[in-house]
XYZ file of C-alpha atoms in Angstrom:
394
model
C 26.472 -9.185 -10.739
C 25.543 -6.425 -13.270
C 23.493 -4.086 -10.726
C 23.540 -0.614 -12.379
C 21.973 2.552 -12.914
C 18.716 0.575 -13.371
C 17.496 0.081 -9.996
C 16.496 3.373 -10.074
C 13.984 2.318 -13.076
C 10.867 0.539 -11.376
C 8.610 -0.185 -8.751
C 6.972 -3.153 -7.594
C 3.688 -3.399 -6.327
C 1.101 -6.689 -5.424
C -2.364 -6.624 -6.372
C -5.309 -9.060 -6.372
C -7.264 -10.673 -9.168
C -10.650 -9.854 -8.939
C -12.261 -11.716 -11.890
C -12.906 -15.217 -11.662
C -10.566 -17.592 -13.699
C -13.580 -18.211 -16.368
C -13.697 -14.911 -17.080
C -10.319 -14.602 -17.741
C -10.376 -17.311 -19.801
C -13.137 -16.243 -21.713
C -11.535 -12.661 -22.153
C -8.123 -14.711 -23.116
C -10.066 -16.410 -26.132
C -10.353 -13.389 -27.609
C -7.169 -11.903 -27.371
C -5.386 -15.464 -28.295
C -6.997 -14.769 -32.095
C -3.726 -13.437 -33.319
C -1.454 -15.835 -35.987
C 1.897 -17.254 -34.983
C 4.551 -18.983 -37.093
C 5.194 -21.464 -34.672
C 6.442 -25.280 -35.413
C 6.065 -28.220 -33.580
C 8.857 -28.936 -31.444
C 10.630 -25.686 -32.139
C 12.304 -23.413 -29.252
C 11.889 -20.240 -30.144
C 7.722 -19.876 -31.465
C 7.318 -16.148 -32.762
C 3.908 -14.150 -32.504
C 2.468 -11.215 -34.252
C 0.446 -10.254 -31.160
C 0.091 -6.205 -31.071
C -1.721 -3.432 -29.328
C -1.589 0.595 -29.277
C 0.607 0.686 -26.143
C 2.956 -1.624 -28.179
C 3.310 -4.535 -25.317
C 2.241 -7.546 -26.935
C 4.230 -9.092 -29.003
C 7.194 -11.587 -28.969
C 9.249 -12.106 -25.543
C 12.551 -13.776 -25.472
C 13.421 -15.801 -22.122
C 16.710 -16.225 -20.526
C 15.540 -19.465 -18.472
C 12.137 -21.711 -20.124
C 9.665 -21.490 -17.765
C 7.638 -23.965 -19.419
C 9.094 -27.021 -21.604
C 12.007 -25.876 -24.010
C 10.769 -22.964 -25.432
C 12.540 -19.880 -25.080
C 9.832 -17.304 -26.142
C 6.305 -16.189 -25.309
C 3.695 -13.904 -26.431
C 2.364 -10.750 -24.558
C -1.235 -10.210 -25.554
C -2.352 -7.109 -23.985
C -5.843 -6.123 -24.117
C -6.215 -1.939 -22.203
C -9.534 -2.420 -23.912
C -12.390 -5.134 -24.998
C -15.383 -4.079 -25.848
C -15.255 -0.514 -24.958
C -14.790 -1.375 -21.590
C -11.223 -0.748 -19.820
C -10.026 -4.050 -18.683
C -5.784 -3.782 -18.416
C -5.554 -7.849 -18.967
C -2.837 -9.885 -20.055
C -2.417 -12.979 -21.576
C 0.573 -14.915 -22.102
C 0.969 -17.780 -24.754
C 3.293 -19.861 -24.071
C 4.699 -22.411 -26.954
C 4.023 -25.918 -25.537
C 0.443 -27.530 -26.194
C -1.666 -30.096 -24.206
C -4.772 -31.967 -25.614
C -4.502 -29.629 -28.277
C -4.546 -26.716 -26.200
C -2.387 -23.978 -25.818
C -0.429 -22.991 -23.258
C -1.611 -19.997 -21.902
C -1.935 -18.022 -18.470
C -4.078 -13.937 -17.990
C -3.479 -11.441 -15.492
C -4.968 -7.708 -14.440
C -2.783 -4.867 -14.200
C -2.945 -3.472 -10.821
C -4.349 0.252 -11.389
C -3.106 0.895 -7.745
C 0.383 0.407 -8.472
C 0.450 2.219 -11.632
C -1.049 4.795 -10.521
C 0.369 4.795 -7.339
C 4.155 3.525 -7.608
C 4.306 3.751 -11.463
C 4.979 0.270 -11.793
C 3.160 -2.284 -14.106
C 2.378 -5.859 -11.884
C -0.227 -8.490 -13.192
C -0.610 -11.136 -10.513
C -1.228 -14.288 -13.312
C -3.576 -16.808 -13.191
C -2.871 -20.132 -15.195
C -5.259 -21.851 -17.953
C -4.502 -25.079 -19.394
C -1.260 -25.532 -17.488
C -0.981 -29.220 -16.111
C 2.650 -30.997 -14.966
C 4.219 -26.854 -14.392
C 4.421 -25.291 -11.219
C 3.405 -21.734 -12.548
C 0.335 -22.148 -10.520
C 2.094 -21.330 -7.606
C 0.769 -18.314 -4.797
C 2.420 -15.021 -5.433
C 2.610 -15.783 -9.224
C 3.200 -12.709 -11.213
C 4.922 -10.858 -14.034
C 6.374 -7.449 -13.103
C 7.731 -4.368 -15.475
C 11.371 -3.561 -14.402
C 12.443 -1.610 -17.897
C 11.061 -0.629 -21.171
C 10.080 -3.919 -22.655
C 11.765 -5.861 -19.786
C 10.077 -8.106 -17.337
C 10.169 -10.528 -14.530
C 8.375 -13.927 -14.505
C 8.067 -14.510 -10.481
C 7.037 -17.394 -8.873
C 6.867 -16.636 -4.531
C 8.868 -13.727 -5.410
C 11.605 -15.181 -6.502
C 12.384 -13.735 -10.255
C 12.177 -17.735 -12.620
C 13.025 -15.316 -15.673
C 13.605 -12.466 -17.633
C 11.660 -11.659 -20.394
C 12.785 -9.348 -23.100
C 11.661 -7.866 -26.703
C 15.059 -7.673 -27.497
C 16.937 -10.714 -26.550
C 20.586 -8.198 -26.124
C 18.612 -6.766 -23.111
C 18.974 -10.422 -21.188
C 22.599 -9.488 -21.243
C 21.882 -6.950 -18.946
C 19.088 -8.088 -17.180
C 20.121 -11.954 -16.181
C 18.298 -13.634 -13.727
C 20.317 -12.128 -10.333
C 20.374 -8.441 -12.094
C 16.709 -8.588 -11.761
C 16.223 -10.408 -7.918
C 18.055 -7.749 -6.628
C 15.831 -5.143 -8.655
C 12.658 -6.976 -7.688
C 13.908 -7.590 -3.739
C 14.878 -3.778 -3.403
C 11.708 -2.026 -5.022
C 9.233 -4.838 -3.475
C 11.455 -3.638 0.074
C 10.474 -0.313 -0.457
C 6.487 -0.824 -1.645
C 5.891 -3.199 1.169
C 7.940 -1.033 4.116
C 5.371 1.959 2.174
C 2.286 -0.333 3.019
C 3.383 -1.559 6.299
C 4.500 1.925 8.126
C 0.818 2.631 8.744
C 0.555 -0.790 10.683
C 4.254 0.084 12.581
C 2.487 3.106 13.502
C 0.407 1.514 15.747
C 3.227 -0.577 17.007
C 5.129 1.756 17.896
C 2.342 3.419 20.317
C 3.266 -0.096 23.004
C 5.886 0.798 24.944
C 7.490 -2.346 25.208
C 7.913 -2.270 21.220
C 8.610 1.253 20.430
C 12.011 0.798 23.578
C 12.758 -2.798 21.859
C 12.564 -2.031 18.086
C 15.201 -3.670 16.031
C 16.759 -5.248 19.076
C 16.643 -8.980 20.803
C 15.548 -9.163 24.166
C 16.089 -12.111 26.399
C 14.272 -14.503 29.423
C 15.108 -17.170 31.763
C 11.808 -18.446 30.506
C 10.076 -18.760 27.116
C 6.434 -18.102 28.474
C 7.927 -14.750 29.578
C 8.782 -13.865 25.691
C 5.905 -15.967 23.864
C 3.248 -13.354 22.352
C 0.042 -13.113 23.419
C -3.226 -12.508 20.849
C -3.446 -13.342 17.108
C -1.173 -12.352 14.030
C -0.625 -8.415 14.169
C -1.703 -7.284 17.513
C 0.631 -5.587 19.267
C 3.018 -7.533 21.770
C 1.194 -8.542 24.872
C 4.071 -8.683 27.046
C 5.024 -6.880 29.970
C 8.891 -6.870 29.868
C 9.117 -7.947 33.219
C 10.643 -10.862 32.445
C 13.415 -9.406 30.663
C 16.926 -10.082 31.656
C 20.233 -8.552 31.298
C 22.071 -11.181 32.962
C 21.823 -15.022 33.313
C 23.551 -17.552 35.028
C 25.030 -20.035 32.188
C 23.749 -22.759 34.244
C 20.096 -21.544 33.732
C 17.500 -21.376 30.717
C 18.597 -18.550 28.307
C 15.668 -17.854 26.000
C 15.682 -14.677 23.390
C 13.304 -12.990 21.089
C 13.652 -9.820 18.444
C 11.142 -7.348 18.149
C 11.008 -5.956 14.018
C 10.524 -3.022 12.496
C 8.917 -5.036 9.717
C 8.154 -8.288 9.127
C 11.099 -9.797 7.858
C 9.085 -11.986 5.922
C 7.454 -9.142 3.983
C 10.607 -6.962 3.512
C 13.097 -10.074 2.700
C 10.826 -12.809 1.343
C 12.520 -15.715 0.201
C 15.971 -15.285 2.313
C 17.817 -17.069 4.899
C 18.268 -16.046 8.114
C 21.648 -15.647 10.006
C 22.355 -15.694 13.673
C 25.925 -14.453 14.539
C 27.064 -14.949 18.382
C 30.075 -12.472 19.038
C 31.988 -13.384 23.005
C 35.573 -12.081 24.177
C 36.168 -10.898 20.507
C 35.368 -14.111 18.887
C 32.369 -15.328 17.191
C 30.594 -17.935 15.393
C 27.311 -18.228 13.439
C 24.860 -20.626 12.162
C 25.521 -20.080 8.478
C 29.327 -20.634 9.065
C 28.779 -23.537 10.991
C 26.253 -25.425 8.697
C 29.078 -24.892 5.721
C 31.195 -27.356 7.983
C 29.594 -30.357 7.176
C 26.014 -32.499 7.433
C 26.013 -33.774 10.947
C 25.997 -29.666 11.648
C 23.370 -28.843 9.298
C 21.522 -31.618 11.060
C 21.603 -29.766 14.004
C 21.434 -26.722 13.039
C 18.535 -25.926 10.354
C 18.528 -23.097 8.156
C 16.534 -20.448 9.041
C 14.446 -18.701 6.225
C 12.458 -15.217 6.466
C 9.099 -16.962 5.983
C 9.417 -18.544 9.605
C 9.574 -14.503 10.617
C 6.357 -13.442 9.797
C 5.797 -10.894 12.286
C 7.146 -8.053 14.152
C 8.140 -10.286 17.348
C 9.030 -14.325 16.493
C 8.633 -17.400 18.666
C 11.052 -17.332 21.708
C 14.290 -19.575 20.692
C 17.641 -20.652 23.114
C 20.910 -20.166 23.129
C 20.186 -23.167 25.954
C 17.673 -24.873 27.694
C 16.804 -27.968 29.656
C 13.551 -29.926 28.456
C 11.864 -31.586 30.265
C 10.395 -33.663 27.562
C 13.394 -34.978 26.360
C 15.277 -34.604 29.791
C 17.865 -33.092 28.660
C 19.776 -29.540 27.714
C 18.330 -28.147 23.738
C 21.369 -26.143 22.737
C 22.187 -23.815 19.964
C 25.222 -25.841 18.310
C 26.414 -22.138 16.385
C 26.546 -20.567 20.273
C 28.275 -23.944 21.673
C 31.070 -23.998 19.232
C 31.727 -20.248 19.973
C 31.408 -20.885 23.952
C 33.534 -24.152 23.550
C 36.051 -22.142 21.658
C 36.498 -19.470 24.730
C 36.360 -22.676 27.598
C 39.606 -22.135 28.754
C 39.248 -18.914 29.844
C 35.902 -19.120 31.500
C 36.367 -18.398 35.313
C 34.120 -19.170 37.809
C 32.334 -15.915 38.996
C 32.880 -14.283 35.963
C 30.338 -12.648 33.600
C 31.052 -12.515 29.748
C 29.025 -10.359 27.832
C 27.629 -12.514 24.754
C 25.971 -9.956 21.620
C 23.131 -11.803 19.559
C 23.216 -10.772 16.173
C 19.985 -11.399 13.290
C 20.812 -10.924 9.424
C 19.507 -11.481 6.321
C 21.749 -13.829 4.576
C 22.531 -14.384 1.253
C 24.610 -16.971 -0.421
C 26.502 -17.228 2.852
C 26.864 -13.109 3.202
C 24.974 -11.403 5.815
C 23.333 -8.331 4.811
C 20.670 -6.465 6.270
C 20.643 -6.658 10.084
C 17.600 -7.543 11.063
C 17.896 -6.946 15.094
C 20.389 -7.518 17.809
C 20.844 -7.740 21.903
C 23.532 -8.539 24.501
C 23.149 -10.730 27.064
C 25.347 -11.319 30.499
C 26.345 -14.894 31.187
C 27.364 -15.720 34.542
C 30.170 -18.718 34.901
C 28.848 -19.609 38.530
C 30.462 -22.415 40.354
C 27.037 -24.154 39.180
C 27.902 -24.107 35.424
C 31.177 -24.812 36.067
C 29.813 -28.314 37.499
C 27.996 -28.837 34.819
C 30.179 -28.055 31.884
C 33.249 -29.493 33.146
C 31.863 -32.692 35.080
C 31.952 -36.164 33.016
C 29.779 -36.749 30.557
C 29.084 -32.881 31.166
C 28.199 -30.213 28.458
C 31.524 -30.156 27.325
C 32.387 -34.030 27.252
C 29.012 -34.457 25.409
C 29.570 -31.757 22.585
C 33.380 -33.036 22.047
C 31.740 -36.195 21.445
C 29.555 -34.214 18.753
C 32.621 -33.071 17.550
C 34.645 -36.186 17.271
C 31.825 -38.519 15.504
């Protein structure tokens, strides 16, 4: 991965649209009046689109974002009639009914002004059968001349004046550009909001860490999106008899939506020096991805997430929900489980990427008790371990 000295070279920023999509495309009519050499059929369509601050012109791609082509124009308009309006419009090479390609966007003043960092959140025209009409669609400025098409923040392709500079800008140079500037804008904008947080006690003693329950009503959040958590914490436990419910919940910092969007989530179990995960454990074959699904940052989108098990009985499907990652790793340590014993288990939450964990998200420990109770059920027939051998002989 070519990560250099550039990701000190940019800021990202979001911003919002304000004009209505005729409008653009009534402004983008005028600014689509300059010539181009293009021929039909032809992957690379050249334009002679200019302006004073010298961003229009001719873009080459690294990955075609629409069709075949490998080019599009920059059309940037700081001006129309007098007026300041920052738009761009970008022409791309394929044609439908006789009508071009084409897509406008307004610079965010904010982020300029604020971060130094050019974003136009884009609005397609004339686009049918392409996906570029996606939420969180935007091009982004990460060098001189160098951008980022982005489709749900995830960089589609680079776009360069000079097509050397896709040699150091491919596609994963400029994710982990994007990711790490959009980090810091977004952990800018939300530190007001964790502010507040942090004022609940229960939050500002539980930050970054997982906390866990014998019951999931005593971790489930109470009021709508960003209040702050309306839970006591009398219901927290340090220790739980294996035998019993074991619920758990992380309070964030941040939204691990906001700070990591687009990323899979890891949970890592760690027990007598051992542990297991659900990444690792997915990679071992489909009948454990079945069971266990990947986790993604968009499912986190809040500073506290919906109470999940290591293991629980419900009552719906009479029977025990377990975690298969946190079975393998107890199964794994089974002969040396002793009745009247307590193991300490540690609950670890990353951000995961291409099967590397990264950034840890939060993390707990939890006390399980072997009682003679959860010896009876484990080791009984057609117990919990005679049922998840079975699991692992199909």
């Amino acid at each position: 991965m070519k990560v250099t000295t550039l990701l000190l070279s940019f800021f990202i920023a979001f911003t919002t649209v304000n004009t209505t999509t005729a409008q653009f495309g009534k402004l983008a009519e005028k600014l689509l009046k300059g010539k181009s050499d293009k021929k039909p059929k032809s992957k690379e369509v050249m334009y002679d689109f200019s302006d004073p601050t010298g961003m229009s012109g001719t873009y080459y791609m690294n990955k075609s974002v629409v069709g075949s082509f490998t080019t599009i124009g920059f059309s940037f308009q700081e001006k129309i009639d007098g007026e300041i309006e920052n738009i761009l419009t970008v022409t791309f090479g394929k044609t439908y009914d006789k009508k071009t390609y084409y897509e406008s966007g307004r610079l965010s003043e904010k982020y300029r002004n604020k971060y130094k960092f050019d974003y136009f959140a884009m609005r397609a025209h004339s686009m049918p059968d392409t996906d570029v009409n996606a939420r969180g669609h935007a091009i982004a400025k990460i060098a001189d001349d160098v951008y980022v098409f982005i489709i749900e923040d995830v960089v589609q392709s680079v776009l360069a004046k000079d097509k050397a500079a896709l040699t150091d800008y491919d596609v994963e140079t400029a994710q982990v550009l994007y990711d790490q500037k959009m980090k810091a804008i977004k952990k800018t904008e939300l530190d007001k909001e964790t502010a507040s947080w942090m004022e609940n006690k229960i939050f500002k003693n539980n930050v970054n860490k997982i906390v866990f329950a014998e019951r999931n009503d005593l971790l489930c959040k109470r009021g709508l999106m960003n209040k702050k958590p309306m839970v006591d914490g009398k219901g927290f436990k340090s220790s739980i008899d294996m035998n019993k419910n074991v619920y758990y919940m992380a309070f964030f910092k941040y939204p691990p939506k906001d700070m990591f969007p687009g990323k899979e989530v890891n949970i890592v179990y760690e027990m007598n020096g051992a542990s297991d995960s659900r990444v690792d454990c997915r990679a071992k074959g489909s009948k454990w991805g079945k069971m266990i699904p990947r986790l993604e940052t968009s499912s986190f989108d809040d500073r506290q997430h919906s109470p999940r098990g290591l293991r629980f009985y419900s009552s719906y499907r009479s029977n025990w929900v377990q975690d298969y990652a946190f079975m393998n790793l107890l199964y794994s340590q089974k002969s040396k489980l002793m009745i009247g014993k307590t193991y300490d288990v540690t609950v670890k939450m990353y951000v995961n990427v291409d099967g590397e964990n990264q950034d840890l998200l939060a993390e707990g420990l939890i006390r399980l008790e072997y009682s003679s109770a959860a010896h009876e059920s484990f080791t009984k027939s057609e117990g919990v371990w005679d049922l998840f051998e079975d699991f692992l002989n199909e």
